[in-house]
Coordinates of C-alpha atoms and ligand atoms in Angstrom, one line a residue:
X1 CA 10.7 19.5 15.9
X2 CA 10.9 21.8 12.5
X3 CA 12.1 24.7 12.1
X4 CA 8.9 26.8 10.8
X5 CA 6.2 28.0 13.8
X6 CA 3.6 26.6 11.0
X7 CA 4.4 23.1 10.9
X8 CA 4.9 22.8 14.9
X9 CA 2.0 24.4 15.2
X10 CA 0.0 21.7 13.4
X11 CA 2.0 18.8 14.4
X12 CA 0.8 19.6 17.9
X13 CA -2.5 20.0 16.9
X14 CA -2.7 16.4 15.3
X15 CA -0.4 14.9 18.2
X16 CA -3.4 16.4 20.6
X17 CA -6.0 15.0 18.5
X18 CA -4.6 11.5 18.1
X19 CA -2.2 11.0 20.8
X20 CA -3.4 7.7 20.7
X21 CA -2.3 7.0 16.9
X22 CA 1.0 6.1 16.7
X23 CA 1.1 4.8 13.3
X24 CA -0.6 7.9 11.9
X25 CA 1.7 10.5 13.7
X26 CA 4.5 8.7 12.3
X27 CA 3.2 9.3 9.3
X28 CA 2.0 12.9 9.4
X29 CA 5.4 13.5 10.9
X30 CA 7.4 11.8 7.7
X31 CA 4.9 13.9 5.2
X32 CA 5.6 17.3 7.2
X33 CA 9.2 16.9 7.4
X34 CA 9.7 16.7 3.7
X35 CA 7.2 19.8 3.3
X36 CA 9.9 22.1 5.4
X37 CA 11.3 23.8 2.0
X38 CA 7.5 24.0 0.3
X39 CA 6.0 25.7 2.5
X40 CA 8.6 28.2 3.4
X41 CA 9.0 28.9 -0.5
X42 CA 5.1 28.9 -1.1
X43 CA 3.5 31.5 1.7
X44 CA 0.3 30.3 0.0
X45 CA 0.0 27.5 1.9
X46 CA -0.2 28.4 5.1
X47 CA -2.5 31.3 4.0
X48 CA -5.3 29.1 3.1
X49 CA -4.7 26.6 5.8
X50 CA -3.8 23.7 3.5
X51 CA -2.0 21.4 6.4
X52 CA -4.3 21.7 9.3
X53 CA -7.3 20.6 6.3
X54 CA -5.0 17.7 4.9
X55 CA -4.2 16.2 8.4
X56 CA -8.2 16.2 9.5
X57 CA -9.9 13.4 7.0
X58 CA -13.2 14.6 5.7
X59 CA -15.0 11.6 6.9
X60 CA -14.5 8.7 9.4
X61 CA -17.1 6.1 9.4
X62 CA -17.0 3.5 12.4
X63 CA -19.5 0.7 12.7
X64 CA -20.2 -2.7 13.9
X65 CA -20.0 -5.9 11.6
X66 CA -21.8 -8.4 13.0
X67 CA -21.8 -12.3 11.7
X68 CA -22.6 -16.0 12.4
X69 CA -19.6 -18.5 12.2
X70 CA -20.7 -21.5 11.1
X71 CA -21.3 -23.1 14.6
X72 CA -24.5 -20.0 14.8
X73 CA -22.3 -18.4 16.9
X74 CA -22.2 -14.5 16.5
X75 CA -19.5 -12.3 16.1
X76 CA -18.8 -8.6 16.2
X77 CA -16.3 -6.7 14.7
X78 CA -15.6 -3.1 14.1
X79 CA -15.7 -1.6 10.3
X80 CA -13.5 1.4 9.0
X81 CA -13.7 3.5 6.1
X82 CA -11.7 6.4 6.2
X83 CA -12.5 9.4 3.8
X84 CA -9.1 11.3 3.9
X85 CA -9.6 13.7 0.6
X86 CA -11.4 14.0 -2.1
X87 CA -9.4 17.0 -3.5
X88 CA -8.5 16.0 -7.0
X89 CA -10.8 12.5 -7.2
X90 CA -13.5 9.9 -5.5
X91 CA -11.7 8.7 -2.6
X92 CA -10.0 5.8 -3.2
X93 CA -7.9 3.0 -1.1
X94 CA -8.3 -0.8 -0.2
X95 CA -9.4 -2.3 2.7
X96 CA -7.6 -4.5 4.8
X97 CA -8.8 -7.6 7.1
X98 CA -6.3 -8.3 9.9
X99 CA -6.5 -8.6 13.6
X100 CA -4.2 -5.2 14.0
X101 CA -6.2 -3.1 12.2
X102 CA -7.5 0.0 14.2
X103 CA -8.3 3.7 13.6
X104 CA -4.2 4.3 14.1
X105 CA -3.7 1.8 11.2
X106 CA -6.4 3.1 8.8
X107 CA -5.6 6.9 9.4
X108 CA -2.2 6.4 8.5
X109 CA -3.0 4.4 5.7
X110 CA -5.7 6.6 4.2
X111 CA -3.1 9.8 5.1
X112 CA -0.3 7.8 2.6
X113 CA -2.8 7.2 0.0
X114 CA -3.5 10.9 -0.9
X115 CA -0.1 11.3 -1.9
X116 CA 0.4 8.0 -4.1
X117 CA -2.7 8.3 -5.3
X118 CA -1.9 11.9 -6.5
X119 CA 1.8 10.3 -7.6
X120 CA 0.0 8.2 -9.9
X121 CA -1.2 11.4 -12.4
X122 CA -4.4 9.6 -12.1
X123 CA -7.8 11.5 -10.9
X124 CA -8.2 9.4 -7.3
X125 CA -8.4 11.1 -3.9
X126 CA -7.3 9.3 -0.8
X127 CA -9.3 6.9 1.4
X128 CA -8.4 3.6 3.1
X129 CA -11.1 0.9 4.8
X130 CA -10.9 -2.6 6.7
X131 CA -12.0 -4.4 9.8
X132 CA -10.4 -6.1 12.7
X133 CA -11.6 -9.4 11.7
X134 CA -9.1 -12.3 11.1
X135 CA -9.9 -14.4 7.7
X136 CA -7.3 -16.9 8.8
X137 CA -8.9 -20.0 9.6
X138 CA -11.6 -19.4 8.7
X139 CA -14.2 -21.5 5.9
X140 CA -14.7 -20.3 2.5
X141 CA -19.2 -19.6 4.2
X142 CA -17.5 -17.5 7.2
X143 CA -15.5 -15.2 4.9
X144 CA -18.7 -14.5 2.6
X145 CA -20.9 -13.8 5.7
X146 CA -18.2 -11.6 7.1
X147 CA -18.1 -9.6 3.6
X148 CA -21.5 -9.1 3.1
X149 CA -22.3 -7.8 6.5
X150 CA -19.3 -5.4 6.2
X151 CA -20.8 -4.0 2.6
X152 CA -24.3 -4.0 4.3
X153 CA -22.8 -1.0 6.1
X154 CA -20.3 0.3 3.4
X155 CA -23.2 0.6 0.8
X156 CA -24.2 3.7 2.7
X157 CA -20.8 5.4 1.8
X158 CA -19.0 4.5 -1.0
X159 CA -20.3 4.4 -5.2
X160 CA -18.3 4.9 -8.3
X161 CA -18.3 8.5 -8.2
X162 CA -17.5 8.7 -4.6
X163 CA -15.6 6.2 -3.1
X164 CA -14.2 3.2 -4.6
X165 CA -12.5 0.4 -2.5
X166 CA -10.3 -2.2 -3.1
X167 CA -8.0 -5.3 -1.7
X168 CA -5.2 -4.9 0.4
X169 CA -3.8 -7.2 3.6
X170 CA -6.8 -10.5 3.6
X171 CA -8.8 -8.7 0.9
X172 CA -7.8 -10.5 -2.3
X173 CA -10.1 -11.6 -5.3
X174 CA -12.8 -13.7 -2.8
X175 CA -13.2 -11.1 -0.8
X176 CA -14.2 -8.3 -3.0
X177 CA -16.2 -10.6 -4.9
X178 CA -18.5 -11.4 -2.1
X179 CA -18.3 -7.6 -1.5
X180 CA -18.8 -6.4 -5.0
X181 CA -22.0 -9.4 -5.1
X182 CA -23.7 -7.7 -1.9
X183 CA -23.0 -4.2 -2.9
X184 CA -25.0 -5.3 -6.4
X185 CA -27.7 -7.4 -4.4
X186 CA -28.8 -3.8 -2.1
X187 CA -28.2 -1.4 -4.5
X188 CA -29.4 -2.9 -7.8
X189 CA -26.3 -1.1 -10.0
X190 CA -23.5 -2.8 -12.0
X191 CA -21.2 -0.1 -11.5
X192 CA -16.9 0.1 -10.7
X193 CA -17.8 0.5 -7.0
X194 CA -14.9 -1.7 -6.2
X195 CA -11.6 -2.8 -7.8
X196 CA -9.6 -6.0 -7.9
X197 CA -12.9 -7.5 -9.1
X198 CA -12.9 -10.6 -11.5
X199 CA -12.5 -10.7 -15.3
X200 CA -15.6 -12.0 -15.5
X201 CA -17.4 -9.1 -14.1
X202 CA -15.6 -6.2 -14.7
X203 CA -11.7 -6.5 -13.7
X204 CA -8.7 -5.4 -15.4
X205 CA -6.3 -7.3 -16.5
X206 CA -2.8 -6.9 -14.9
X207 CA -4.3 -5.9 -11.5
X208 CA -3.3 -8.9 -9.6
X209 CA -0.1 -8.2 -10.9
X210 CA 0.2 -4.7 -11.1
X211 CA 1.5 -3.7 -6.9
X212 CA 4.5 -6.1 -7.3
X213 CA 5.3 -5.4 -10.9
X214 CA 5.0 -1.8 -10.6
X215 CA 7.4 -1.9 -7.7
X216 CA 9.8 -3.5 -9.5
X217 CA 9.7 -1.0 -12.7
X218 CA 10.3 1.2 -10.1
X219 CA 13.4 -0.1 -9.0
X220 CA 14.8 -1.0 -12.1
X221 CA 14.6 3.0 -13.0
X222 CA 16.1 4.3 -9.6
X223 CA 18.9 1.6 -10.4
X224 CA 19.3 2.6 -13.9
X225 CA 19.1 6.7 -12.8
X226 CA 20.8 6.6 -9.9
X227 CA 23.5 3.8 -10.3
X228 CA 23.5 3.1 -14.0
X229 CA 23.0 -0.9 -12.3
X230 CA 19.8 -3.1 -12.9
X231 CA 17.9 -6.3 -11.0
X232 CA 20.5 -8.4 -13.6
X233 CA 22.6 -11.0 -11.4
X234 CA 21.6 -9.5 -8.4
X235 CA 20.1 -11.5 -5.1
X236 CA 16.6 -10.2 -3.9
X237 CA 15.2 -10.6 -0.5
X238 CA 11.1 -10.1 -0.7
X239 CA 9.6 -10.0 2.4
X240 CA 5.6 -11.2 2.7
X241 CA 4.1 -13.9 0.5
X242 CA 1.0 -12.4 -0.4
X243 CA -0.2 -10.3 -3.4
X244 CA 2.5 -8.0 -3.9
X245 CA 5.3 -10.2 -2.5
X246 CA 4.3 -13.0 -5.1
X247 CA 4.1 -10.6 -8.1
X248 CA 7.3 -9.0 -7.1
X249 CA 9.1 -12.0 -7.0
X250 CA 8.0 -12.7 -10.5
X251 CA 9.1 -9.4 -12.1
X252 CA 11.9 -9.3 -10.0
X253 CA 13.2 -13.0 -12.1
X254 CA 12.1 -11.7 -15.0
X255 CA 14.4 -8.8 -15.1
X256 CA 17.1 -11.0 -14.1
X257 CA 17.1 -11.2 -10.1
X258 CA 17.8 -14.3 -7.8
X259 CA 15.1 -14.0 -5.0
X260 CA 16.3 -16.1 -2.2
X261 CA 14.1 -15.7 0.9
X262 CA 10.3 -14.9 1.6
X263 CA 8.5 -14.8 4.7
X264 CA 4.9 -15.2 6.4
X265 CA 4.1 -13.7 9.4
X266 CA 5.2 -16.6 11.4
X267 CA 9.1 -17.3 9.4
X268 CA 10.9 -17.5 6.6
X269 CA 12.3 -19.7 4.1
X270 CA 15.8 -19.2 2.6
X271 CA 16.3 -21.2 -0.8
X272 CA 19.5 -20.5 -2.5
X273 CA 19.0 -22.0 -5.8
X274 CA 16.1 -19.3 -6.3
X275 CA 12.5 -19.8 -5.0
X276 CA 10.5 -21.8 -6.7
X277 CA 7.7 -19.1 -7.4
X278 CA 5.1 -22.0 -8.6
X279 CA 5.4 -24.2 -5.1
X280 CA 5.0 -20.8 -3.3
X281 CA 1.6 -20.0 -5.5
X282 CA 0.3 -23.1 -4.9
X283 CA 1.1 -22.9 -1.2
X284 CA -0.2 -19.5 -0.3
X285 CA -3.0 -18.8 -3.2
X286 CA -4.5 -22.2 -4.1
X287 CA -4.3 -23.7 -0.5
X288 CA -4.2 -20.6 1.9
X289 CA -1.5 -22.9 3.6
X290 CA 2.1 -21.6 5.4
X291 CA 5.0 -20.4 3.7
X292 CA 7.3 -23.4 6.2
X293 CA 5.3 -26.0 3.8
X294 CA 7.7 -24.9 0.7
X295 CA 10.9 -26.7 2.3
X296 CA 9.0 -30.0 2.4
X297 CA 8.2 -29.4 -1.1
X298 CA 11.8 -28.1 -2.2
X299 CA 14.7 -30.2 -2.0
X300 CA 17.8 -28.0 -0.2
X301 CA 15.4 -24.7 1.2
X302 CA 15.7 -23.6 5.0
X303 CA 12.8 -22.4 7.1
X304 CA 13.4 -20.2 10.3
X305 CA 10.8 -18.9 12.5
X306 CA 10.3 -15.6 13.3
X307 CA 9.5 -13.1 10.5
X308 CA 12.0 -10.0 11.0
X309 CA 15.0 -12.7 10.5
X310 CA 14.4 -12.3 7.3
X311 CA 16.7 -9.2 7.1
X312 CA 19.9 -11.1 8.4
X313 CA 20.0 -13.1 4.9
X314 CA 22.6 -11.8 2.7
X315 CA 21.4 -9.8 -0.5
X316 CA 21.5 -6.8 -2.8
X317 CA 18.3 -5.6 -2.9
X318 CA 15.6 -6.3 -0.4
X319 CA 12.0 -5.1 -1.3
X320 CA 9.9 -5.9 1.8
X321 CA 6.3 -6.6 0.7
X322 CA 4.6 -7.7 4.1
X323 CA 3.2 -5.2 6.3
X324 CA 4.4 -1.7 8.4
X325 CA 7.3 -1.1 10.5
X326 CA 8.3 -4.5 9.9
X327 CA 12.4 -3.7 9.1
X328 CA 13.5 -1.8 12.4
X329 CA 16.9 0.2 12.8
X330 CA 19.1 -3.1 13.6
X331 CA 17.9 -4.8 10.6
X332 CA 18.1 -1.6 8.6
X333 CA 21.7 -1.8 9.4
X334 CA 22.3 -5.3 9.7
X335 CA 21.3 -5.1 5.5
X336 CA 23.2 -2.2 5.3
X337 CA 26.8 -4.5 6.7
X338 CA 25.5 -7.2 4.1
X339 CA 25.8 -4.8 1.2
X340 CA 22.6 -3.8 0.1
X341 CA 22.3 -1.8 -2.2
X342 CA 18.8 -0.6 -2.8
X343 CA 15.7 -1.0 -1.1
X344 CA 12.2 -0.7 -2.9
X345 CA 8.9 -0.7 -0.3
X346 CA 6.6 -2.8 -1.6
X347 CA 4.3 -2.8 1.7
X348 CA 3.1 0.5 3.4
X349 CA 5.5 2.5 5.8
X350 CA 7.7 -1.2 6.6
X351 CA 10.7 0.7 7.5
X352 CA 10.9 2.6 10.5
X353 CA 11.9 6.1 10.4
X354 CA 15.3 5.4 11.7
X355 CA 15.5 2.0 9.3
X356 CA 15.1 4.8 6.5
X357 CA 17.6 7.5 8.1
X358 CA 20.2 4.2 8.3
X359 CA 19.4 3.7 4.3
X360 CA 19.9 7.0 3.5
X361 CA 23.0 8.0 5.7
X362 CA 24.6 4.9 4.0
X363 CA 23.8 5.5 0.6
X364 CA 21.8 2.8 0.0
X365 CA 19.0 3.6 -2.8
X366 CA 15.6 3.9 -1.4
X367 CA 12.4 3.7 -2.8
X368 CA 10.1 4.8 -0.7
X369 CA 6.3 3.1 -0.4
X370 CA 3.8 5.9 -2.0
X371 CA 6.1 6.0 -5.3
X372 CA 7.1 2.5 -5.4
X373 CA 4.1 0.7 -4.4
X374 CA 1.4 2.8 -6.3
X375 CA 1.2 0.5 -9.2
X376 CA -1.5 -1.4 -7.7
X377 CA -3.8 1.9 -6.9
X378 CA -2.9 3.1 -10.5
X379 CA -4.1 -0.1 -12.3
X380 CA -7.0 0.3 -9.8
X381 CA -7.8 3.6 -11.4
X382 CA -7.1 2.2 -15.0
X383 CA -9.6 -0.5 -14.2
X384 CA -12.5 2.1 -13.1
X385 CA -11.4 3.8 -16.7
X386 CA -12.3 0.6 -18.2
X387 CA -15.7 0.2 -16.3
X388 CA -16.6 3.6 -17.4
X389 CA -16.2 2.6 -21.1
X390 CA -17.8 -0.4 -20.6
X391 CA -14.5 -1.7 -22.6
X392 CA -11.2 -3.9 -21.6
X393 CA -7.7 -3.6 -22.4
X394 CA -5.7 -6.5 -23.8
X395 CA -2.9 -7.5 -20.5
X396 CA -0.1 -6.0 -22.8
X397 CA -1.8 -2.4 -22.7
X398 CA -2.2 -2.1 -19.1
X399 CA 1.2 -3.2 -18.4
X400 CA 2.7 -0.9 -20.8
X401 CA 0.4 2.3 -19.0
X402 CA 1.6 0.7 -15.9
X403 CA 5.2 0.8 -16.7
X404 CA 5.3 4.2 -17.8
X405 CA 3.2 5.4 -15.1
X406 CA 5.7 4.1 -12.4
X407 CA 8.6 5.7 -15.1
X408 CA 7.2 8.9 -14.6
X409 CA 6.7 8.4 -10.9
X410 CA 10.1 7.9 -10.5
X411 CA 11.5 10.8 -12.4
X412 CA 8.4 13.0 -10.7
X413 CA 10.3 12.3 -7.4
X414 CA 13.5 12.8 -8.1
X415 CA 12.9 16.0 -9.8
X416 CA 10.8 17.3 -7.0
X417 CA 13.5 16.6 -4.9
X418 CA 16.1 17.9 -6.8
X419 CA 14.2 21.2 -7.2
X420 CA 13.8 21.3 -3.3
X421 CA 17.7 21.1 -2.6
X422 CA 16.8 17.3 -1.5
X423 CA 18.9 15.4 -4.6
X424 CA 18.5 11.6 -4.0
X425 CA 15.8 11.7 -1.7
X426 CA 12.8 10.2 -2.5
X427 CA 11.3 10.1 0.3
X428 CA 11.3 13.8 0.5
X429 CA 10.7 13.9 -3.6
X430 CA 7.5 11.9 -3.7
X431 CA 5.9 13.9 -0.5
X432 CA 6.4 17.0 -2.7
X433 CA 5.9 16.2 -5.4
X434 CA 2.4 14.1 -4.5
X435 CA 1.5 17.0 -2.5
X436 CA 1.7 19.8 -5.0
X437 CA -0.8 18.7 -7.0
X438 CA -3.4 18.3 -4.1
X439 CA -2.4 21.5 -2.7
X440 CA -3.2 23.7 -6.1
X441 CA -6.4 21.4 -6.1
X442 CA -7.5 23.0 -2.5
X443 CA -6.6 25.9 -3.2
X444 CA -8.5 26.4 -6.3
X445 CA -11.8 24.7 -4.9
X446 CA -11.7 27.0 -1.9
X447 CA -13.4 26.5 1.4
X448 CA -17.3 26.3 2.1
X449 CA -17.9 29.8 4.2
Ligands
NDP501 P1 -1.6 -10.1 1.5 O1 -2.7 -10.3 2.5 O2 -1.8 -10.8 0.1 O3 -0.2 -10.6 2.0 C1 0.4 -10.1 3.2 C2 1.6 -10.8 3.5 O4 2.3 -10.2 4.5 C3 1.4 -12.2 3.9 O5 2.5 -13.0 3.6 C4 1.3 -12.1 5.4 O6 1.6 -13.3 6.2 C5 2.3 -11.0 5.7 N1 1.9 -10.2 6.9 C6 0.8 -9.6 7.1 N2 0.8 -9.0 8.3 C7 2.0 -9.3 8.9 C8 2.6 -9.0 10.1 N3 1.9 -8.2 11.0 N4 3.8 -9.4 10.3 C9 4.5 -10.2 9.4 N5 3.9 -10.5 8.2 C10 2.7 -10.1 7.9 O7 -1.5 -8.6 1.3 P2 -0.8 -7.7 0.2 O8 0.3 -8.5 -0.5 O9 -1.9 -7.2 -0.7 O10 -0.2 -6.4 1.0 C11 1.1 -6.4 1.5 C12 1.5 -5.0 1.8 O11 1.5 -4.2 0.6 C13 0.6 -4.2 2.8 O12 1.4 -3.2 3.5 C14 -0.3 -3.5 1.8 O13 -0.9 -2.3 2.4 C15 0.6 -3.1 0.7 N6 0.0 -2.8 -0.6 C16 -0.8 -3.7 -1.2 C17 -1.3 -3.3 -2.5 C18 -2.1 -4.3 -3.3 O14 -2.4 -4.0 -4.4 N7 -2.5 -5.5 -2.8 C19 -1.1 -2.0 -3.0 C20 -0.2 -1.2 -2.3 C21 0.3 -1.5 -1.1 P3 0.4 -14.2 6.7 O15 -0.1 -15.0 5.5 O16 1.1 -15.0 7.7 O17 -0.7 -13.3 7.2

């Protein structure tokens, strides 16, 4: 429990409302913890009620998507869009297709993405969407049927001023261009409604890139700040093979890493020479196939089943890119006895609170997820700046922004921290400091009497 009456007081309140949400108390609890010295130091706070309004979203839309598979059978799943605040921009968060999604899942996701998207310096409020619906297996016809009847319903909700989705866990370029045609089709507007889109109609350049890149930039300054070290020489563990776990691997080369292992949600495959990055494209994004194909394609790799053995291979900084909670306290400290020496979160919430407390009592560097994973929601906004000009910048420009936005990110956090008595923490440094910001914003817009 904390030590001040207000945060205990609405901890219980949102542990009474959602006693069935585990993912999202986690992550209330995380956000509160790291408020301790900020509200006791700012008596504003809990004079205008500013925690009890940022735990409550503003909006939660539930509905049914119903579709044919391509036998005429029909289908049902359920839709979410989750309207968490709107205090300093249109709401603004992906959606995600996978079988685990529920209200838990989208709460705690939405609840995160206030405070990266207020990291960023970028005007974006927080929101987060998806279904329960499982695009594996499925035919190219099944996913566009899906996609259209979920934007039947979304339509209603979101638009460029209000609400602007984009990918995140089975929502990748196909996806939101179905989503983006039907949104066009009912609504008759060509507007930014939705990000991750194509070039051809209105994407940015250096989005697809932009979460695994920006995690890395990340990295590289918390190793430069905090260890005077870099990714030079060292061996990288990237959980996932998805969006971010593909373009993280790439930076992470670039700036002189070996990445050794990557996973799917059914293994992982262990290649010491250095995964080849090209077999694993072709594998995941051209053919949608699994990540165990890569060892009959590389000459020497190892594939092991089961995903969370990932964290027994032997490296110096792992970045896990795959999905929440997914490095628990034994492999937190079976990384630590392998001498890691930095962690970056490329996925949302994948360490468990005591994985993190197992970083952080051993020293080991930690980026936590809302700073070092908000390059993809930054380029996101970058791109709805570009659809408002009706103009595009060359790949060079939005990496540059990109870099400096994650830069600035990192120095934000540590400084907040610092100021707070928290030196080192992140975790702590980016709640504040992604929190401040949203806070003055409340406050000064007031509350409707
Ligand atoms: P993708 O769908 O492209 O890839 C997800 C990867 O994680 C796949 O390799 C998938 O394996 C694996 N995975 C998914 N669920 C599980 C699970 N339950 N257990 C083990 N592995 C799993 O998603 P992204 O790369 O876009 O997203 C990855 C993470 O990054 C998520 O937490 C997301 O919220 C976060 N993120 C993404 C951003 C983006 O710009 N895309 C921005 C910020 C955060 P399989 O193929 O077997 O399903």
């Amino acid at each position: 429990m904390f030590k001040s009456e207000y945060l205990n007081r609405v901890y219980a309140q949102v542990e009474a409302r959602s006693a069935n949400e585990p993912e999202f108390l986690q992550a209330v609890y995380e956000v509160l913890e790291s408020l301790e010295p900020v509200v006791e130091a700012n008596p504003k706070i809990e004079a205008n009620g500013i925690l009890e309004r940022l735990v409550e979203p503003e909006r939660q839309i539930f509905f049914r998507v119903p579709w044919v598979d391509d036998n005429g059978k029909v289908h049902v799943n359920r839709g979410f869009r989750v309207q968490f605040n709107s205090a300093i921009g249109p709401y603004k968060g992906g959606i995600r297709l996978h079988p685990s999604v529920n209200a838990s899942v989208i709460k705690f996701l939405g609840f995160e993405q206030i405070f990266k998207n207020s990291l960023t310096s970028l005007p974006i409020g927080g929101g987060k969407g998806g279904s329960d619906f499982d695009p594996k297996g499925k035919s190219d016809l099944e996913i566009m049927r899906f996609c259209q009847s979920f934007m039947t319903e979304l339509c209603k909700h979101i638009g460029a001023d209000t609400d602007v989705p984009a990918g995140d866990i089975g929502t990748g370029a196909r996806e939101i261009g179905y989503m983006y045609g039907q949104y066009k089709r009912l609504r008759n507007e060509f507007t930014g409604v939705l990000t991750g889109k194509g070039l051809s109609y209105g994407g940015s350049l250096a989005r697809t890139e932009a979460t695994g890149y920006g995690l890395c930039y990340f990295v590289e300054e918390m190793l430069k700040c905090m260890k005077n070290d870099s990714f030079k020489g060292k061996t990288v563990v990237i959980s996932g093979s998805g969006n971010v776990a593909i373009y993280a691997n790439q930076k992470a080369t670039e700036l002189g890493g070996k990445v050794v292992a990557m996973s799917d949600s059914n293994g992982y495959i262990v290649d010491n020479n250095g995964i080849d990055l090209a077999v694993v494209k072709q594998i995941k994004e051209v053919e949608r196939g699994r990540i165990k194909e890569y060892v009959n394609r590389v000459k020497g790799a190892e594939y092991h089943e089961g995903c969370a053995g990932i964290w027994t291979v032997k490296c110096d900084i792992a970045l896990p890119c795959a999905t929440q909670n997914e490095i628990n306290e034994e492999s937190a400290k079976t990384l630590v006895k392998n001498g890691v020496i930095a962690v970056g979160e490329g996925a949302n919430m994948p360490s468990t609170p005591e994985a993190v407390a197992t970083f952080q009592n051993a020293g080991v560097l930690f980026a936590p997820a809302k700073a070092a994973n908000a390059g993809g929601v930054a380029t996101s906004a970058l791109e709805m700046s570009q659809n408002s000009m009706r103009y595009s910048w060359t790949f060079e420009e939005v990496d540059a922004k990109l870099k400096n936005i994650m830069i600035n990110i990192f120095h934000n956090a540590y400084n907040a921290a610092e100021k707070y008595g928290q030196k080192g923490n992140l975790v702590a440094g980016a709640n504040i400091a992604g929190f401040e910001k949203v806070a003055d914003a409340m406050i000064a817009q007031g509350i409707a009497y």
